Coordinates of C-alpha atoms in Angstrom, one line a residue:
M1 CA -79.3 -19.5 -17.2
P2 CA -77.9 -16.6 -15.1
V3 CA -80.7 -14.8 -13.3
A4 CA -80.5 -12.2 -10.6
V5 CA -82.9 -11.4 -7.7
I6 CA -82.4 -7.8 -6.9
G7 CA -83.9 -6.6 -3.6
L8 CA -84.4 -9.2 -0.9
G9 CA -87.2 -7.8 1.2
D10 CA -90.4 -9.5 2.3
I11 CA -92.0 -10.0 -1.2
A12 CA -88.8 -11.6 -2.5
Q13 CA -88.4 -13.8 0.6
K14 CA -92.0 -14.9 0.9
A15 CA -93.1 -15.2 -2.7
Y16 CA -90.2 -15.3 -5.2
L17 CA -87.2 -17.0 -3.7
P18 CA -89.1 -20.2 -2.8
V19 CA -90.3 -20.5 -6.4
L20 CA -87.0 -19.5 -8.1
T21 CA -84.8 -21.7 -6.0
A22 CA -87.0 -24.7 -6.7
L23 CA -86.7 -24.4 -10.5
P24 CA -84.1 -26.4 -12.5
G25 CA -81.7 -24.7 -14.9
L26 CA -81.3 -21.4 -13.1
D27 CA -77.9 -20.0 -12.0
L28 CA -79.2 -17.6 -9.4
R29 CA -77.4 -14.5 -8.1
L30 CA -78.7 -12.5 -5.1
M31 CA -78.2 -8.7 -4.7
T32 CA -79.1 -6.3 -1.9
R33 CA -77.1 -3.5 -0.3
D34 CA -77.4 -5.3 3.1
R35 CA -74.4 -7.6 3.3
A36 CA -75.8 -9.5 6.3
K37 CA -79.1 -10.2 4.6
V38 CA -77.5 -11.5 1.3
E39 CA -75.2 -13.7 3.3
R40 CA -78.0 -15.2 5.4
L41 CA -80.2 -15.8 2.4
G42 CA -77.3 -17.1 0.3
E43 CA -76.6 -19.7 3.0
A44 CA -80.3 -20.6 3.4
Y45 CA -80.6 -21.3 -0.4
R46 CA -77.1 -22.5 -1.0
I47 CA -76.2 -19.7 -3.4
P48 CA -72.4 -19.7 -4.0
R49 CA -70.6 -16.9 -2.3
E50 CA -69.4 -15.5 -5.5
H51 CA -73.0 -15.0 -6.5
R52 CA -73.9 -12.9 -3.5
Y53 CA -73.7 -9.2 -4.4
T54 CA -74.2 -5.8 -2.7
D55 CA -73.6 -3.7 -5.9
L56 CA -75.8 -3.6 -8.9
G57 CA -72.9 -2.9 -11.3
A58 CA -71.1 -5.9 -10.1
V59 CA -74.0 -8.3 -10.5
I60 CA -74.5 -7.0 -14.1
A61 CA -70.8 -7.3 -14.8
G62 CA -71.0 -11.0 -13.8
G63 CA -73.3 -11.7 -16.8
L64 CA -77.1 -11.9 -16.7
R65 CA -79.9 -13.1 -19.0
A66 CA -82.6 -11.9 -16.8
A67 CA -83.4 -10.2 -13.4
F68 CA -86.2 -10.1 -10.9
V69 CA -86.4 -6.6 -9.3
H70 CA -88.0 -6.5 -5.9
A71 CA -86.3 -3.4 -4.5
S72 CA -88.4 -0.5 -3.1
T73 CA -90.5 1.4 -5.7
D74 CA -88.4 4.5 -5.5
Q75 CA -85.4 2.5 -6.8
H76 CA -87.3 0.8 -9.7
V77 CA -86.6 3.3 -12.5
G78 CA -82.9 3.5 -11.8
I79 CA -82.3 -0.2 -11.4
V80 CA -84.5 -1.2 -14.4
T81 CA -82.9 1.4 -16.6
E82 CA -79.4 0.1 -15.8
L83 CA -80.5 -3.5 -16.5
L84 CA -82.2 -2.7 -19.8
R85 CA -79.2 -0.7 -21.0
A86 CA -77.1 -3.7 -20.2
G87 CA -79.3 -6.0 -22.4
V88 CA -81.0 -7.8 -19.5
D89 CA -84.6 -8.9 -19.6
V90 CA -86.5 -7.6 -16.5
Y91 CA -89.3 -8.7 -14.3
V92 CA -90.3 -5.9 -11.8
D93 CA -92.7 -5.6 -9.0
K94 CA -95.7 -3.3 -9.5
P95 CA -95.7 -0.3 -9.7
L96 CA -93.0 0.6 -12.1
D97 CA -92.9 4.0 -10.4
H98 CA -95.1 6.2 -8.3
R99 CA -95.2 8.7 -11.1
I100 CA -96.4 8.1 -14.6
E101 CA -93.4 9.9 -16.1
G102 CA -91.0 7.3 -14.6
A103 CA -93.2 4.4 -15.6
R104 CA -93.5 5.7 -19.2
A105 CA -89.7 6.2 -19.4
V106 CA -88.8 2.6 -18.6
V107 CA -91.5 1.1 -20.9
E108 CA -90.2 3.2 -23.7
L109 CA -86.6 2.3 -22.9
A110 CA -87.5 -1.4 -23.0
E111 CA -89.0 -1.0 -26.5
E112 CA -85.9 1.0 -27.6
T113 CA -83.5 -1.7 -26.4
G114 CA -85.7 -4.6 -27.5
R115 CA -85.7 -6.2 -24.1
S116 CA -88.6 -7.8 -22.2
L117 CA -90.1 -5.8 -19.4
L118 CA -92.8 -7.6 -17.4
V119 CA -94.6 -6.0 -14.5
G120 CA -95.7 -8.3 -11.7
F121 CA -99.4 -8.3 -12.0
N122 CA -99.7 -11.8 -10.7
R123 CA -103.5 -11.8 -10.4
R124 CA -103.7 -12.1 -14.2
H125 CA -102.3 -15.6 -13.6
A126 CA -104.2 -16.6 -10.4
P127 CA -106.3 -19.7 -11.1
G128 CA -109.4 -18.3 -9.4
Y129 CA -109.3 -15.1 -11.5
L130 CA -108.6 -17.0 -14.7
L131 CA -111.6 -19.2 -14.0
A132 CA -113.7 -16.1 -13.7
Q133 CA -113.2 -15.5 -17.4
E134 CA -115.2 -18.6 -18.1
R135 CA -118.5 -16.9 -17.1
P136 CA -120.5 -14.1 -18.6
R137 CA -119.2 -10.8 -17.1
D138 CA -122.0 -8.3 -17.4
L139 CA -121.2 -7.0 -13.9
I140 CA -117.7 -7.3 -12.2
V141 CA -117.2 -6.3 -8.6
L142 CA -113.7 -6.5 -7.0
Q143 CA -113.4 -5.4 -3.4
K144 CA -109.9 -5.2 -1.8
H145 CA -110.2 -3.9 1.8
R146 CA -107.7 -3.0 4.5
E147 CA -107.9 -2.6 8.3
G148 CA -106.9 0.7 9.8
L149 CA -104.7 1.8 6.9
P150 CA -105.7 5.2 5.6
E151 CA -102.9 6.5 3.4
D152 CA -102.0 9.3 1.1
A153 CA -103.8 8.8 -2.2
R154 CA -100.8 8.3 -4.5
S155 CA -99.3 5.6 -2.3
A156 CA -102.6 3.8 -1.8
V157 CA -103.5 3.8 -5.5
Y158 CA -100.1 2.9 -6.9
D159 CA -99.0 0.4 -4.2
D160 CA -102.3 -1.3 -3.6
F161 CA -105.4 -0.3 -5.6
I162 CA -103.3 -0.8 -8.8
H163 CA -104.0 -4.5 -8.4
V164 CA -107.8 -3.7 -8.5
V165 CA -107.3 -1.5 -11.5
D166 CA -105.3 -4.0 -13.5
T167 CA -107.5 -7.0 -12.6
L168 CA -110.6 -5.2 -13.7
R169 CA -108.9 -4.2 -17.0
F170 CA -108.0 -7.8 -17.5
L171 CA -111.5 -9.1 -16.8
V172 CA -113.7 -6.6 -18.6
P173 CA -115.1 -8.2 -21.8
G174 CA -114.8 -5.2 -24.0
E175 CA -113.4 -1.7 -24.5
I176 CA -113.7 0.7 -21.6
E177 CA -115.7 3.7 -22.6
H178 CA -116.4 5.4 -19.3
V179 CA -114.4 6.0 -16.1
D180 CA -115.8 7.3 -12.9
V181 CA -114.0 7.8 -9.5
R182 CA -115.5 8.5 -6.1
S183 CA -113.5 8.8 -3.0
R184 CA -113.4 10.0 0.6
S185 CA -110.3 11.4 2.3
R186 CA -109.9 12.7 5.9
D187 CA -107.0 14.8 7.1
G188 CA -105.2 14.3 3.7
L189 CA -105.5 10.5 3.9
L190 CA -107.5 8.3 1.6
E191 CA -110.2 6.3 3.4
H192 CA -112.2 4.7 0.6
L193 CA -112.3 4.6 -3.1
V194 CA -114.7 3.4 -5.7
L195 CA -113.8 3.1 -9.4
T196 CA -116.4 2.4 -12.1
L197 CA -115.4 1.2 -15.6
S198 CA -118.1 0.6 -18.2
G199 CA -118.5 -0.2 -21.8
D200 CA -120.9 -1.9 -24.2
G201 CA -123.0 -4.3 -22.0
F202 CA -120.7 -4.4 -19.0
T203 CA -119.9 -2.5 -15.8
A204 CA -117.0 -3.1 -13.5
L205 CA -116.6 -1.8 -10.0
G206 CA -113.4 -1.6 -8.0
I207 CA -113.9 -0.9 -4.3
M208 CA -111.3 -0.3 -1.6
N209 CA -112.0 0.7 2.0
R210 CA -108.8 1.4 4.0
V211 CA -110.7 1.6 7.3
S212 CA -113.0 -1.4 6.8
G213 CA -112.1 -3.4 9.9
S214 CA -110.9 -6.3 7.8
T215 CA -108.3 -7.3 5.2
E216 CA -110.0 -9.2 2.4
E217 CA -110.2 -9.5 -1.4
V218 CA -113.5 -10.6 -3.0
L219 CA -114.2 -10.8 -6.7
E220 CA -117.8 -11.3 -8.1
V221 CA -118.6 -11.8 -11.7
S222 CA -122.1 -12.2 -12.9
G223 CA -124.2 -12.4 -16.0
G224 CA -126.4 -14.8 -17.8
D225 CA -128.3 -15.6 -14.6
S226 CA -125.2 -17.0 -12.9
K227 CA -122.5 -15.7 -10.5
R228 CA -119.0 -16.7 -9.6
V229 CA -117.3 -15.4 -6.4
V230 CA -113.6 -15.7 -5.6
V231 CA -112.7 -15.1 -2.0
N232 CA -109.1 -14.2 -1.1
L233 CA -108.0 -15.9 -4.4
A234 CA -108.5 -19.2 -2.7
E235 CA -112.2 -20.1 -2.5
I236 CA -114.5 -20.2 -5.6
I237 CA -118.3 -20.2 -5.1
D238 CA -120.6 -20.7 -8.1
F239 CA -124.2 -19.6 -7.9
R240 CA -126.8 -21.0 -10.3
G241 CA -129.4 -22.4 -8.0
Q242 CA -127.7 -24.1 -5.1
P243 CA -124.2 -22.7 -4.6
S244 CA -121.2 -25.0 -5.0
I245 CA -117.8 -24.3 -3.3
R246 CA -114.3 -25.2 -4.4
R247 CA -111.5 -24.5 -2.0
R248 CA -107.7 -24.4 -2.5
G249 CA -106.3 -27.9 -2.3
D250 CA -104.3 -28.8 0.8
W251 CA -101.1 -29.1 -1.2
V252 CA -101.5 -26.0 -3.4
S253 CA -99.0 -23.4 -2.5
V254 CA -99.9 -19.8 -1.8
S255 CA -97.5 -18.8 -4.6
R256 CA -99.5 -20.9 -7.1
Q257 CA -102.8 -19.8 -5.6
R258 CA -101.8 -16.1 -6.1
G259 CA -100.4 -16.6 -9.6
I260 CA -96.8 -15.9 -8.7
E261 CA -95.4 -19.2 -9.7
Q262 CA -97.2 -19.0 -13.0
V263 CA -96.1 -15.5 -13.9
V264 CA -92.5 -16.4 -13.0
L265 CA -92.6 -19.4 -15.3
H266 CA -94.2 -17.2 -18.0
F267 CA -91.4 -14.7 -17.8
L268 CA -88.6 -17.3 -17.8
E269 CA -90.1 -19.3 -20.6
A270 CA -90.1 -16.1 -22.7
V271 CA -86.5 -15.4 -21.9
R272 CA -85.4 -18.9 -22.9
A273 CA -87.4 -18.7 -26.1
G274 CA -86.1 -15.3 -27.0
K275 CA -89.6 -13.8 -27.0
T276 CA -89.9 -10.2 -26.1
L277 CA -92.6 -9.3 -23.5
S278 CA -94.0 -5.8 -23.7
A279 CA -95.0 -3.7 -20.7
R280 CA -97.2 -1.4 -22.9
D281 CA -100.5 -2.8 -21.5
A282 CA -99.1 -2.5 -17.9
L283 CA -98.4 1.1 -18.7
R284 CA -102.1 1.7 -19.5
T285 CA -102.9 0.4 -16.0
H286 CA -100.4 3.0 -14.6
E287 CA -102.0 5.7 -16.7
L288 CA -105.4 4.9 -15.3
C289 CA -104.0 5.0 -11.8
E290 CA -102.6 8.5 -12.5
R291 CA -106.0 9.5 -13.7
I292 CA -107.5 8.2 -10.4
V293 CA -105.0 10.1 -8.3
A294 CA -105.7 13.3 -10.2
E295 CA -109.5 12.9 -9.6
I296 CA -109.0 12.2 -5.9
A297 CA -107.0 15.4 -5.6
R298 CA -109.7 17.3 -7.4
Q299 CA -112.4 15.9 -5.0
T300 CA -110.4 16.8 -1.9
R301 CA -109.7 20.5 -2.8

């Protein structure tokens, strides 16, 4: 099956190429505007020279069933639009765009063309977070912190906090009825952000401190007199009396731990089966992010 990887930056090299090149039945094509990079990676992964491209139109003309888009976010709308119009199913890194208008446009185009569009919210497939769904979730707290990384609000929310937003939406056990945003900015840069989502019988908190002194991600779900904690997607601690700890196995890859391998397989299986995957739910995550950005702007006036 002819599949392209478009954009060969860090995320493609560290997370996706090791997974895709190990899968049977794929006829991989690589595309980036950097000729030296595509040649180097083509040699490393033994991709035939005729399947190394520096032009999007050329890789599409070569015939594709599907594409993984890992280019910079400002290129997403243009690349995804061209692929969808060419009848190609698309997997694209989050966010679809830094503006809700661009995100909405590509989701609507995918529906018009009848093609799959899957946004790379890999945490929905991460084993630790899937296991969190086993427990009562009256209270959900997801903290995703950074060290010395204050940033403008739109970039911080759409590039990073969007994972918190989408994971909370995935884990909440009911309809979200109330949304609250609290933030602190200094000199125009976002330093911390707290999102509260609540509904019938549950509350979910998303917390990010961009000047926390550490880089970490900790999920806590509790209810029914029990609690489960997932630390950096790798370690699971259950509390009901004496705590019990499960750690990532020595031979479990980081790609599997973070759900990347699973979401890749989910997408490719849908392509092979002719099943259309919708990005409409992913768009709702983007819409909530836009709401958060607007509220941060209001609070900093």
